[in-house]
PDB file of C-alpha atoms in Angstrom:
ATOM      1  CA  MET J   1       2.443 -58.333-164.136  1.00 57.00           C
ATOM      2  CA  ILE J   2       0.077 -61.445-162.729  1.00 60.00           C
ATOM      3  CA  PRO J   3      -0.004 -61.239-158.885  1.00 68.00           C
ATOM      4  CA  SER J   4       1.559 -64.321-157.599  1.00 74.00           C
ATOM      5  CA  SER J   5      -1.004 -64.549-155.145  1.00 73.00           C
ATOM      6  CA  LEU J   6      -3.802 -65.088-157.772  1.00 66.00           C
ATOM      7  CA  VAL J   7      -1.856 -68.085-159.535  1.00 72.00           C
ATOM      8  CA  ILE J   8      -1.341 -69.594-156.113  1.00 78.00           C
ATOM      9  CA  GLU J   9      -5.115 -69.284-155.362  1.00 74.00           C
ATOM     10  CA  ALA J  10      -5.931 -70.693-158.608  1.00 70.00           C
ATOM     11  CA  ALA J  11      -3.963 -73.598-158.334  1.00 76.00           C
ATOM     12  CA  LEU J  12      -4.910 -74.473-154.995  1.00 80.00           C
ATOM     13  CA  ILE J  13      -8.509 -74.359-156.082  1.00 72.00           C
ATOM     14  CA  LEU J  14      -8.209 -76.498-158.789  1.00 71.00           C
ATOM     15  CA  VAL J  15      -6.093 -79.199-156.811  1.00 75.00           C
ATOM     16  CA  LEU J  16      -9.099 -79.150-154.512  1.00 75.00           C
ATOM     17  CA  MET J  17     -11.536 -79.481-157.423  1.00 73.00           C
ATOM     18  CA  GLY J  18      -9.665 -82.304-158.700  1.00 72.00           C
ATOM     19  CA  LEU J  19     -10.123 -84.270-155.556  1.00 73.00           C
ATOM     20  CA  SER J  20     -13.735 -83.464-155.229  1.00 76.00           C
ATOM     21  CA  THR J  21     -14.019 -84.884-158.798  1.00 71.00           C
ATOM     22  CA  GLU J  22     -12.375 -87.800-157.899  1.00 75.00           C
ATOM     23  CA  ALA J  23     -15.043 -88.710-155.134  1.00 78.00           C
ATOM     24  CA  LEU J  24     -17.616 -87.944-157.353  1.00 77.00           C
ATOM     25  CA  THR J  25     -16.544 -90.189-160.052  1.00 77.00           C
ATOM     26  CA  ARG J  26     -16.181 -93.184-157.485  1.00 80.00           C
ATOM     27  CA  GLY J  27     -19.476 -92.422-156.058  1.00 80.00           C
ATOM     28  CA  VAL J  28     -20.944 -92.434-159.328  1.00 77.00           C
ATOM     29  CA  GLU J  29     -19.707 -95.705-160.494  1.00 76.00           C
ATOM     30  CA  SER J  30     -20.761 -97.330-157.306  1.00 80.00           C
ATOM     31  CA  LEU J  31     -24.109 -95.949-157.495  1.00 81.00           C
ATOM     32  CA  GLU J  32     -24.468 -96.800-161.350  1.00 79.00           C
ATOM     33  CA  GLN J  33     -24.169-100.762-160.312  1.00 75.00           C
ATOM     34  CA  ALA J  34     -27.206-100.082-158.015  1.00 73.00           C
ATOM     35  CA  LEU J  35     -29.503 -97.653-159.436  1.00 81.00           C
ATOM     36  CA  GLY J  36     -28.361 -97.424-163.539  1.00 82.00           C
ATOM     37  CA  GLN J  37     -26.646 -95.274-165.764  1.00 84.00           C
ATOM     38  CA  GLY J  38     -29.489 -93.048-166.134  1.00 84.00           C
ATOM     39  CA  MET J  39     -30.377 -92.521-162.514  1.00 83.00           C
ATOM     40  CA  ALA J  40     -26.631 -92.381-161.392  1.00 82.00           C
ATOM     41  CA  ALA J  41     -25.315 -90.549-163.927  1.00 81.00           C
ATOM     42  CA  GLY J  42     -27.819 -88.698-165.806  1.00 85.00           C
ATOM     43  CA  VAL J  43     -29.573 -87.461-162.754  1.00 85.00           C
ATOM     44  CA  ILE J  44     -27.857 -87.369-159.493  1.00 81.00           C
ATOM     45  CA  LEU J  45     -24.193 -86.507-161.103  1.00 79.00           C
ATOM     46  CA  GLY J  46     -26.193 -84.425-163.686  1.00 79.00           C
ATOM     47  CA  ASN J  47     -27.838 -82.181-160.906  1.00 79.00           C
ATOM     48  CA  VAL J  48     -24.565 -82.080-158.485  1.00 79.00           C
ATOM     49  CA  THR J  49     -22.422 -80.644-161.456  1.00 76.00           C
ATOM     50  CA  ALA J  50     -25.151 -78.104-162.295  1.00 78.00           C
ATOM     51  CA  LEU J  51     -25.723 -76.735-158.878  1.00 75.00           C
ATOM     52  CA  PRO J  52     -23.178 -73.663-159.346  1.00 75.00           C
ATOM     53  CA  GLU J  53     -25.378 -72.528-162.364  1.00 76.00           C
ATOM     54  CA  THR J  54     -28.448 -73.263-160.597  1.00 80.00           C
ATOM     55  CA  LEU J  55     -27.601 -70.826-157.863  1.00 76.00           C
ATOM     56  CA  ILE J  56     -26.366 -68.233-159.896  1.00 76.00           C
ATOM     57  CA  VAL J  57     -29.544 -68.248-162.141  1.00 81.00           C
ATOM     58  CA  LEU J  58     -31.510 -68.532-158.712  1.00 82.00           C
ATOM     59  CA  THR J  59     -29.888 -65.498-157.327  1.00 79.00           C
ATOM     60  CA  SER J  60     -30.107 -63.572-160.508  1.00 79.00           C
ATOM     61  CA  VAL J  61     -33.698 -64.112-160.853  1.00 83.00           C
ATOM     62  CA  LEU J  62     -34.314 -63.138-157.215  1.00 83.00           C
ATOM     63  CA  GLU J  63     -32.535 -59.823-157.816  1.00 82.00           C
ATOM     64  CA  HIS J  64     -34.820 -59.404-161.414  1.00 83.00           C
ATOM     65  CA  LYS J  65     -31.537 -59.688-163.438  1.00 79.00           C
ATOM     66  CA  GLY J  66     -33.304 -62.038-166.274  1.00 76.00           C
ATOM     67  CA  GLU J  67     -30.356 -61.808-169.000  1.00 75.00           C
ATOM     68  CA  ILE J  68     -27.665 -62.644-166.221  1.00 73.00           C
ATOM     69  CA  ALA J  69     -29.865 -65.591-165.588  1.00 79.00           C
ATOM     70  CA  LEU J  70     -30.631 -66.198-169.206  1.00 81.00           C
ATOM     71  CA  GLY J  71     -26.986 -66.558-169.818  1.00 77.00           C
ATOM     72  CA  SER J  72     -25.537 -68.273-167.008  1.00 76.00           C
ATOM     73  CA  ALA J  73     -28.621 -70.983-167.865  1.00 83.00           C
ATOM     74  CA  ILE J  74     -27.637 -71.637-171.388  1.00 83.00           C
ATOM     75  CA  ALA J  75     -23.873 -70.608-171.475  1.00 81.00           C
ATOM     76  CA  GLY J  76     -22.600 -74.306-170.717  1.00 85.00           C
ATOM     77  CA  ASN J  77     -24.710 -76.134-172.916  1.00 90.00           C
ATOM     78  CA  VAL J  78     -22.490 -74.460-175.944  1.00 90.00           C
ATOM     79  CA  VAL J  79     -19.186 -75.681-174.380  1.00 91.00           C
ATOM     80  CA  ILE J  80     -20.300 -78.828-173.416  1.00 93.00           C
ATOM     81  CA  PHE J  81     -22.196 -80.135-176.570  1.00 95.00           C
ATOM     82  CA  THR J  82     -19.102 -78.822-178.668  1.00 95.00           C
ATOM     83  CA  LEU J  83     -15.837 -78.593-176.339  1.00 94.00           C
ATOM     84  CA  GLY J  84     -16.833 -80.930-173.861  1.00 94.00           C
ATOM     85  CA  LEU J  85     -18.077 -83.932-175.814  1.00 96.00           C
ATOM     86  CA  GLY J  86     -15.410 -83.279-178.359  1.00 96.00           C
ATOM     87  CA  LEU J  87     -12.550 -83.432-175.467  1.00 95.00           C
ATOM     88  CA  ILE J  88     -13.983 -86.543-173.706  1.00 95.00           C
ATOM     89  CA  SER J  89     -14.209 -88.439-177.062  1.00 96.00           C
ATOM     90  CA  VAL J  90     -10.656 -87.499-177.775  1.00 96.00           C
ATOM     91  CA  ILE J  91      -9.238 -88.358-174.252  1.00 96.00           C
ATOM     92  CA  TYR J  92     -11.348 -91.446-174.332  1.00 96.00           C
ATOM     93  CA  PHE J  93      -9.847 -92.779-177.508  1.00 96.00           C
ATOM     94  CA  LEU J  94      -6.283 -92.089-176.033  1.00 96.00           C
ATOM     95  CA  LYS J  95      -6.998 -94.074-173.189  1.00 95.00           C
ATOM     96  CA  TRP J  96      -9.147 -96.876-174.351  1.00 96.00           C
ATOM     97  CA  LYS J  97      -7.781 -96.947-178.168  1.00 94.00           C
ATOM     98  CA  GLY J  98     -11.461 -96.797-179.179  1.00 95.00           C
ATOM     99  CA  PRO J  99     -14.904 -94.801-179.737  1.00 96.00           C
ATOM    100  CA  ILE J 100     -17.041 -94.088-176.888  1.00 96.00           C
ATOM    101  CA  LEU J 101     -19.840 -96.783-177.246  1.00 96.00           C
ATOM    102  CA  MET J 102     -22.980 -95.756-175.438  1.00 95.00           C
ATOM    103  CA  LYS J 103     -24.794 -98.331-173.273  1.00 88.00           C
ATOM    104  CA  GLY J 104     -28.040 -98.819-171.360  1.00 82.00           C
ATOM    105  CA  ASP J 105     -31.124 -96.440-172.178  1.00 80.00           C
ATOM    106  CA  TYR J 106     -29.252 -93.134-173.078  1.00 90.00           C
ATOM    107  CA  SER J 107     -32.116 -92.514-175.789  1.00 91.00           C
ATOM    108  CA  GLN J 108     -34.166 -90.756-172.832  1.00 92.00           C
ATOM    109  CA  GLU J 109     -31.774 -88.215-172.319  1.00 94.00           C
ATOM    110  CA  LEU J 110     -31.684 -87.403-176.095  1.00 96.00           C
ATOM    111  CA  LYS J 111     -35.345 -87.539-176.228  1.00 96.00           C
ATOM    112  CA  VAL J 112     -35.848 -85.100-173.226  1.00 96.00           C
ATOM    113  CA  MET J 113     -33.356 -82.271-174.366  1.00 97.00           C
ATOM    114  CA  GLY J 114     -34.955 -82.529-177.756  1.00 97.00           C
ATOM    115  CA  ALA J 115     -38.183 -81.681-176.245  1.00 97.00           C
ATOM    116  CA  ALA J 116     -36.479 -78.802-174.091  1.00 96.00           C
ATOM    117  CA  SER J 117     -35.088 -77.542-177.211  1.00 97.00           C
ATOM    118  CA  LEU J 118     -38.313 -77.562-178.845  1.00 97.00           C
ATOM    119  CA  VAL J 119     -39.519 -75.444-176.224  1.00 96.00           C
ATOM    120  CA  LEU J 120     -36.386 -73.049-176.517  1.00 94.00           C
ATOM    121  CA  ALA J 121     -36.880 -72.440-180.116  1.00 95.00           C
ATOM    122  CA  LEU J 122     -40.546 -71.575-179.428  1.00 95.00           C
ATOM    123  CA  GLY J 123     -39.194 -69.097-176.646  1.00 93.00           C
ATOM    124  CA  ILE J 124     -36.701 -67.739-179.208  1.00 93.00           C
ATOM    125  CA  ILE J 125     -39.733 -67.257-181.926  1.00 93.00           C
ATOM    126  CA  VAL J 126     -42.074 -65.463-179.265  1.00 93.00           C
ATOM    127  CA  GLY J 127     -39.273 -63.269-178.328  1.00 92.00           C
ATOM    128  CA  GLU J 128     -39.715 -64.268-174.239  1.00 90.00           C
ATOM    129  CA  LEU J 129     -39.356 -66.596-171.715  1.00 91.00           C
ATOM    130  CA  ASN J 130     -42.539 -66.117-169.339  1.00 93.00           C
ATOM    131  CA  ILE J 131     -44.745 -68.292-166.676  1.00 95.00           C
ATOM    132  CA  ILE J 132     -45.918 -70.277-169.716  1.00 96.00           C
ATOM    133  CA  PHE J 133     -42.855 -71.396-170.498  1.00 96.00           C
ATOM    134  CA  THR J 134     -41.843 -72.049-166.720  1.00 95.00           C
ATOM    135  CA  PHE J 135     -44.725 -74.774-166.706  1.00 97.00           C
ATOM    136  CA  LEU J 136     -43.438 -76.083-170.002  1.00 97.00           C
ATOM    137  CA  PHE J 137     -39.794 -76.654-168.757  1.00 97.00           C
ATOM    138  CA  PHE J 138     -40.785 -77.591-165.730  1.00 97.00           C
ATOM    139  CA  SER J 139     -43.013 -80.280-166.661  1.00 97.00           C
ATOM    140  CA  ILE J 140     -40.576 -81.710-168.943  1.00 97.00           C
ATOM    141  CA  TYR J 141     -38.039 -82.096-166.345  1.00 96.00           C
ATOM    142  CA  ILE J 142     -40.676 -83.688-163.844  1.00 96.00           C
ATOM    143  CA  TYR J 143     -41.278 -86.202-166.567  1.00 95.00           C
ATOM    144  CA  TYR J 144     -37.719 -87.092-167.043  1.00 94.00           C
ATOM    145  CA  LEU J 145     -37.214 -87.502-162.939  1.00 92.00           C
ATOM    146  CA  VAL J 146     -40.502 -89.836-162.835  1.00 92.00           C
ATOM    147  CA  PHE J 147     -39.149 -91.767-165.943  1.00 91.00           C
ATOM    148  CA  ARG J 148     -35.706 -91.977-164.598  1.00 89.00           C
ATOM    149  CA  PHE J 149     -36.937 -93.167-160.938  1.00 85.00           C
ATOM    150  CA  ARG J 150     -39.384 -95.671-162.340  1.00 85.00           C
ATOM    151  CA  ARG J 151     -36.272 -97.221-164.618  1.00 79.00           C
ATOM    152  CA  SER J 152     -33.596 -97.061-161.978  1.00 75.00           C
ATOM    153  CA  SER J 153     -32.639-100.459-160.771  1.00 64.00           C
ATOM    154  CA  ARG J 154     -33.496-101.674-157.331  1.00 60.00           C
ATOM    155  CA  GLY J 155     -30.215-102.902-155.969  1.00 61.00           C
ATOM    156  CA  LYS J 156     -28.635-102.005-152.849  1.00 65.00           C
ATOM    157  CA  THR J 157     -27.491 -98.606-152.561  1.00 63.00           C
ATOM    158  CA  ASN J 158     -23.753 -98.368-151.215  1.00 66.00           C
ATOM    159  CA  VAL J 159     -23.797 -95.604-148.445  1.00 73.00           C
ATOM    160  CA  LYS J 160     -20.248 -94.995-149.275  1.00 75.00           C
ATOM    161  CA  GLY J 161     -20.893 -94.005-152.876  1.00 77.00           C
ATOM    162  CA  VAL J 162     -23.735 -91.520-151.554  1.00 75.00           C
ATOM    163  CA  ILE J 163     -21.109 -89.861-149.419  1.00 79.00           C
ATOM    164  CA  GLN J 164     -18.559 -89.445-151.720  1.00 79.00           C
ATOM    165  CA  ILE J 165     -21.128 -87.885-154.171  1.00 77.00           C
ATOM    166  CA  ILE J 166     -22.310 -85.514-151.352  1.00 77.00           C
ATOM    167  CA  VAL J 167     -18.699 -84.595-150.320  1.00 78.00           C
ATOM    168  CA  GLY J 168     -17.509 -84.027-153.880  1.00 77.00           C
ATOM    169  CA  GLY J 169     -20.528 -81.823-154.941  1.00 74.00           C
ATOM    170  CA  SER J 170     -20.166 -79.963-151.927  1.00 78.00           C
ATOM    171  CA  ILE J 171     -16.550 -78.921-152.602  1.00 77.00           C
ATOM    172  CA  ILE J 172     -17.437 -78.088-156.318  1.00 72.00           C
ATOM    173  CA  VAL J 173     -19.813 -75.869-155.343  1.00 72.00           C
ATOM    174  CA  VAL J 174     -18.144 -73.760-153.051  1.00 77.00           C
ATOM    175  CA  LEU J 175     -15.246 -73.716-154.992  1.00 74.00           C
ATOM    176  CA  SER J 176     -16.294 -73.387-158.764  1.00 69.00           C
ATOM    177  CA  PRO J 177     -17.548 -69.514-158.338  1.00 73.00           C
ATOM    178  CA  ILE J 178     -14.336 -68.610-156.144  1.00 74.00           C
ATOM    179  CA  PHE J 179     -12.061 -70.221-159.064  1.00 67.00           C
ATOM    180  CA  VAL J 180     -14.021 -68.731-162.040  1.00 67.00           C
ATOM    181  CA  GLU J 181     -13.353 -64.994-159.939  1.00 72.00           C
ATOM    182  CA  SER J 182      -9.798 -65.835-159.943  1.00 71.00           C
ATOM    183  CA  ILE J 183      -9.210 -66.913-163.686  1.00 66.00           C
ATOM    184  CA  VAL J 184     -11.252 -63.594-164.610  1.00 68.00           C
ATOM    185  CA  GLU J 185      -8.749 -61.717-162.616  1.00 74.00           C
ATOM    186  CA  LEU J 186      -5.807 -63.456-163.574  1.00 67.00           C
ATOM    187  CA  SER J 187      -6.925 -62.754-167.442  1.00 69.00           C
ATOM    188  CA  ARG J 188      -7.783 -59.224-166.678  1.00 72.00           C
ATOM    189  CA  SER J 189      -4.174 -58.797-165.271  1.00 75.00           C
ATOM    190  CA  THR J 190      -2.930 -60.166-168.569  1.00 71.00           C
ATOM    191  CA  GLY J 191      -4.822 -57.508-170.380  1.00 73.00           C
ATOM    192  CA  LEU J 192      -7.491 -59.555-171.972  1.00 67.00           C
ATOM    193  CA  SER J 193     -10.690 -57.970-173.234  1.00 62.00           C
ATOM    194  CA  GLU J 194     -13.875 -58.112-170.952  1.00 57.00           C
ATOM    195  CA  THR J 195     -15.509 -59.529-174.394  1.00 56.00           C
ATOM    196  CA  LEU J 196     -12.924 -62.364-174.973  1.00 61.00           C
ATOM    197  CA  ILE J 197     -13.344 -63.193-171.188  1.00 65.00           C
ATOM    198  CA  ALA J 198     -17.176 -63.335-171.542  1.00 57.00           C
ATOM    199  CA  LEU J 199     -17.479 -65.469-174.347  1.00 60.00           C
ATOM    200  CA  ILE J 200     -14.811 -67.866-173.996  1.00 68.00           C
ATOM    201  CA  LEU J 201     -12.877 -68.078-170.889  1.00 68.00           C
ATOM    202  CA  THR J 202     -15.948 -67.938-168.159  1.00 65.00           C
ATOM    203  CA  PRO J 203     -18.333 -70.355-169.823  1.00 72.00           C
ATOM    204  CA  VAL J 204     -15.098 -72.926-170.310  1.00 73.00           C
ATOM    205  CA  VAL J 205     -14.144 -72.288-166.426  1.00 70.00           C
ATOM    206  CA  ALA J 206     -17.434 -72.569-165.176  1.00 69.00           C
ATOM    207  CA  GLU J 207     -18.022 -75.864-166.247  1.00 78.00           C
ATOM    208  CA  LEU J 208     -14.404 -76.859-165.597  1.00 74.00           C
ATOM    209  CA  GLY J 209     -15.812 -79.076-162.416  1.00 73.00           C
ATOM    210  CA  GLU J 210     -18.040 -80.896-164.689  1.00 79.00           C
ATOM    211  CA  GLY J 211     -15.362 -81.183-167.313  1.00 82.00           C
ATOM    212  CA  ILE J 212     -13.322 -82.719-164.737  1.00 81.00           C
ATOM    213  CA  SER J 213     -15.426 -85.532-163.562  1.00 81.00           C
ATOM    214  CA  SER J 214     -16.329 -86.478-166.602  1.00 86.00           C
ATOM    215  CA  VAL J 215     -12.773 -86.912-167.817  1.00 87.00           C
ATOM    216  CA  ARG J 216     -12.194 -89.049-164.628  1.00 85.00           C
ATOM    217  CA  LEU J 217     -15.048 -91.257-165.747  1.00 86.00           C
ATOM    218  CA  ALA J 218     -14.199 -91.812-169.129  1.00 91.00           C
ATOM    219  CA  THR J 219     -10.502 -92.893-167.845  1.00 92.00           C
ATOM    220  CA  ARG J 220     -11.507 -94.854-164.976  1.00 87.00           C
ATOM    221  CA  TYR J 221     -13.263 -97.715-166.693  1.00 87.00           C
ATOM    222  CA  PRO J 222     -14.389 -98.528-170.174  1.00 91.00           C
ATOM    223  CA  GLY J 223     -17.994 -97.782-169.492  1.00 89.00           C
ATOM    224  CA  GLY J 224     -17.071 -94.869-167.849  1.00 90.00           C
ATOM    225  CA  GLY J 225     -17.007 -92.795-171.444  1.00 94.00           C
ATOM    226  CA  SER J 226     -20.916 -93.865-171.615  1.00 94.00           C
ATOM    227  CA  ALA J 227     -21.527 -92.354-168.081  1.00 90.00           C
ATOM    228  CA  ALA J 228     -19.653 -89.252-168.763  1.00 91.00           C
ATOM    229  CA  VAL J 229     -21.821 -88.367-171.988  1.00 94.00           C
ATOM    230  CA  VAL J 230     -25.014 -89.021-170.037  1.00 92.00           C
ATOM    231  CA  SER J 231     -23.827 -86.997-167.087  1.00 90.00           C
ATOM    232  CA  TYR J 232     -23.426 -84.321-169.632  1.00 92.00           C
ATOM    233  CA  PHE J 233     -26.797 -84.419-170.972  1.00 94.00           C
ATOM    234  CA  GLY J 234     -28.497 -84.831-167.376  1.00 89.00           C
ATOM    235  CA  SER J 235     -26.562 -81.815-166.240  1.00 88.00           C
ATOM    236  CA  LYS J 236     -27.829 -79.704-169.384  1.00 92.00           C
ATOM    237  CA  ILE J 237     -31.160 -81.210-169.449  1.00 94.00           C
ATOM    238  CA  GLN J 238     -31.385 -79.290-166.113  1.00 91.00           C
ATOM    239  CA  ASN J 239     -29.897 -76.193-167.395  1.00 91.00           C
ATOM    240  CA  ALA J 240     -32.826 -76.425-170.433  1.00 93.00           C
ATOM    241  CA  THR J 241     -35.347 -77.138-167.985  1.00 95.00           C
ATOM    242  CA  ILE J 242     -35.258 -75.808-164.576  1.00 93.00           C
ATOM    243  CA  LEU J 243     -32.820 -73.118-165.023  1.00 91.00           C
ATOM    244  CA  LEU J 244     -34.634 -71.797-168.122  1.00 92.00           C
ATOM    245  CA  GLY J 245     -38.097 -72.471-166.278  1.00 93.00           C
ATOM    246  CA  LEU J 246     -36.726 -70.167-163.373  1.00 92.00           C
ATOM    247  CA  VAL J 247     -35.671 -67.293-165.964  1.00 90.00           C
ATOM    248  CA  GLY J 248     -39.182 -67.487-167.122  1.00 91.00           C
ATOM    249  CA  LEU J 249     -40.620 -66.156-163.738  1.00 91.00           C
ATOM    250  CA  ASP J 250     -38.915 -62.861-164.582  1.00 87.00           C
ATOM    251  CA  SER J 251     -40.143 -62.647-168.275  1.00 85.00           C
ATOM    252  CA  THR J 252     -36.973 -62.323-169.585  1.00 85.00           C
ATOM    253  CA  THR J 253     -36.446 -61.648-173.543  1.00 87.00           C
ATOM    254  CA  THR J 254     -34.803 -64.069-175.941  1.00 82.00           C
ATOM    255  CA  LYS J 255     -33.096 -61.649-178.388  1.00 77.00           C
ATOM    256  CA  GLY J 256     -29.659 -62.204-179.345  1.00 72.00           C
ATOM    257  CA  PRO J 257     -27.458 -64.515-181.265  1.00 78.00           C
ATOM    258  CA  PHE J 258     -26.142 -66.336-178.053  1.00 75.00           C
ATOM    259  CA  LEU J 259     -29.323 -68.816-177.562  1.00 84.00           C
ATOM    260  CA  ILE J 260     -29.564 -69.581-181.227  1.00 89.00           C
ATOM    261  CA  LEU J 261     -26.218 -70.786-180.727  1.00 87.00           C
ATOM    262  CA  ALA J 262     -27.096 -72.731-177.611  1.00 88.00           C
ATOM    263  CA  LEU J 263     -29.985 -74.385-179.653  1.00 93.00           C
ATOM    264  CA  VAL J 264     -27.765 -75.304-182.642  1.00 93.00           C
ATOM    265  CA  SER J 265     -25.552 -76.739-179.829  1.00 94.00           C
ATOM    266  CA  ASN J 266     -28.263 -78.722-178.177  1.00 95.00           C
ATOM    267  CA  VAL J 267     -29.192 -80.147-181.550  1.00 96.00           C
ATOM    268  CA  ILE J 268     -25.547 -81.040-182.560  1.00 95.00           C
ATOM    269  CA  GLY J 269     -25.056 -82.980-179.053  1.00 95.00           C
ATOM    270  CA  ILE J 270     -28.471 -84.851-179.757  1.00 97.00           C
ATOM    271  CA  LEU J 271     -27.397 -85.719-183.305  1.00 96.00           C
ATOM    272  CA  VAL J 272     -23.514 -86.918-182.777  1.00 95.00           C
ATOM    273  CA  VAL J 273     -24.495 -89.361-179.831  1.00 96.00           C
ATOM    274  CA  LYS J 274     -27.703 -90.573-181.222  1.00 94.00           C
ATOM    275  CA  ASP J 275     -25.791 -93.275-183.541  1.00 94.00           C
ATOM    276  CA  GLY J 276     -24.733 -94.619-180.146  1.00 95.00           C
ATOM    277  CA  LYS J 277     -20.982 -93.601-180.676  1.00 94.00           C
ATOM    278  CA  LEU J 278     -18.776 -91.044-180.430  1.00 95.00           C
ATOM    279  CA  SER J 279     -15.600 -91.387-182.285  1.00 96.00           C
ATOM    280  CA  TYR J 280     -12.237 -89.302-181.827  1.00 95.00           C
ATOM    281  CA  LEU J 281     -12.743 -87.682-185.543  1.00 96.00           C
ATOM    282  CA  GLU J 282     -16.219 -86.198-184.438  1.00 96.00           C
ATOM    283  CA  GLY J 283     -14.456 -85.019-181.156  1.00 96.00           C
ATOM    284  CA  ILE J 284     -12.080 -83.079-182.997  1.00 97.00           C
ATOM    285  CA  ALA J 285     -14.756 -81.938-184.954  1.00 97.00           C
ATOM    286  CA  LEU J 286     -16.647 -80.576-181.793  1.00 96.00           C
ATOM    287  CA  CYS J 287     -13.789 -79.103-180.662  1.00 95.00           C
ATOM    288  CA  VAL J 288     -13.268 -76.818-183.556  1.00 95.00           C
ATOM    289  CA  LEU J 289     -17.053 -75.840-184.112  1.00 94.00           C
ATOM    290  CA  TYR J 290     -16.946 -74.734-180.477  1.00 92.00           C
ATOM    291  CA  PHE J 291     -14.483 -71.857-181.830  1.00 90.00           C
ATOM    292  CA  VAL J 292     -16.531 -71.268-185.097  1.00 91.00           C
ATOM    293  CA  LEU J 293     -19.756 -70.981-182.764  1.00 87.00           C
ATOM    294  CA  ILE J 294     -17.608 -68.466-180.378  1.00 83.00           C
ATOM    295  CA  TRP J 295     -16.547 -66.603-183.366  1.00 84.00           C
ATOM    296  CA  ILE J 296     -19.971 -66.157-184.914  1.00 82.00           C
ATOM    297  CA  ALA J 297     -21.394 -65.102-181.373  1.00 76.00           C
ATOM    298  CA  TYR J 298     -18.135 -62.510-181.427  1.00 72.00           C
ATOM    299  CA  VAL J 299     -19.018 -61.145-184.935  1.00 73.00           C
ATOM    300  CA  LEU J 300     -22.637 -60.779-184.665  1.00 68.00           C
TER     301      LEU J 300
END
């Protein structure tokens, strides 16, 4: 029997998260005109939507729980670069009757993600993330920030847009962990296994705020599909650099199949977007691929 209080709590939180993502998307649309797609969607929105994971990783590192920090840092990449990109492309097609056509200088996000993936591959080969990897990951992200700042437009920043992003981001930061816990409790009450929750449910729900904001961007205006994809990359660049850099401070081992799957997901995300177009057929294939990767992780 599912407690009605849990259902009401989860529904209420979901409604509030929907309102917060509406504020985020309006803010990003406004700032994109002043700062450019890379700075508004890649850096600003990417950092805001990655805040819940950042807080979890930072807390885990301070408590010397390296494996929890590592899983929290990288799990979202598997979800976003398969199921996330897949759903966005399908929803965009249903709204605008065409593929997502990338605009602006999105290639920098692909290059930075590629560099971070190479360092992650080296960490998997070495068998641990340590202070050396922390330096490498942090250096990549600093380069990304400097590049985006120097290439950003210098138009007049809309104060209302900044306020909308702060308000929307704050609500997501507060509600995301509460929502995840509510969904997990709901799932347990139905008898779902801990393994199923850990592999499928928790990562998807943890990325829900980011997913809703990206869907809203993609459906709000035609250029929003490109901004949504860039925001995904901006957020996961932070996961693959800053968060893995924090994990390295605790000298954490990189054994197990999930890191390899995360690395594969990074590469797939880069290759799919590289040609500047994301069709609904590619989207369907990415959604299927997500469940294939989860099945592989479960079997291994």
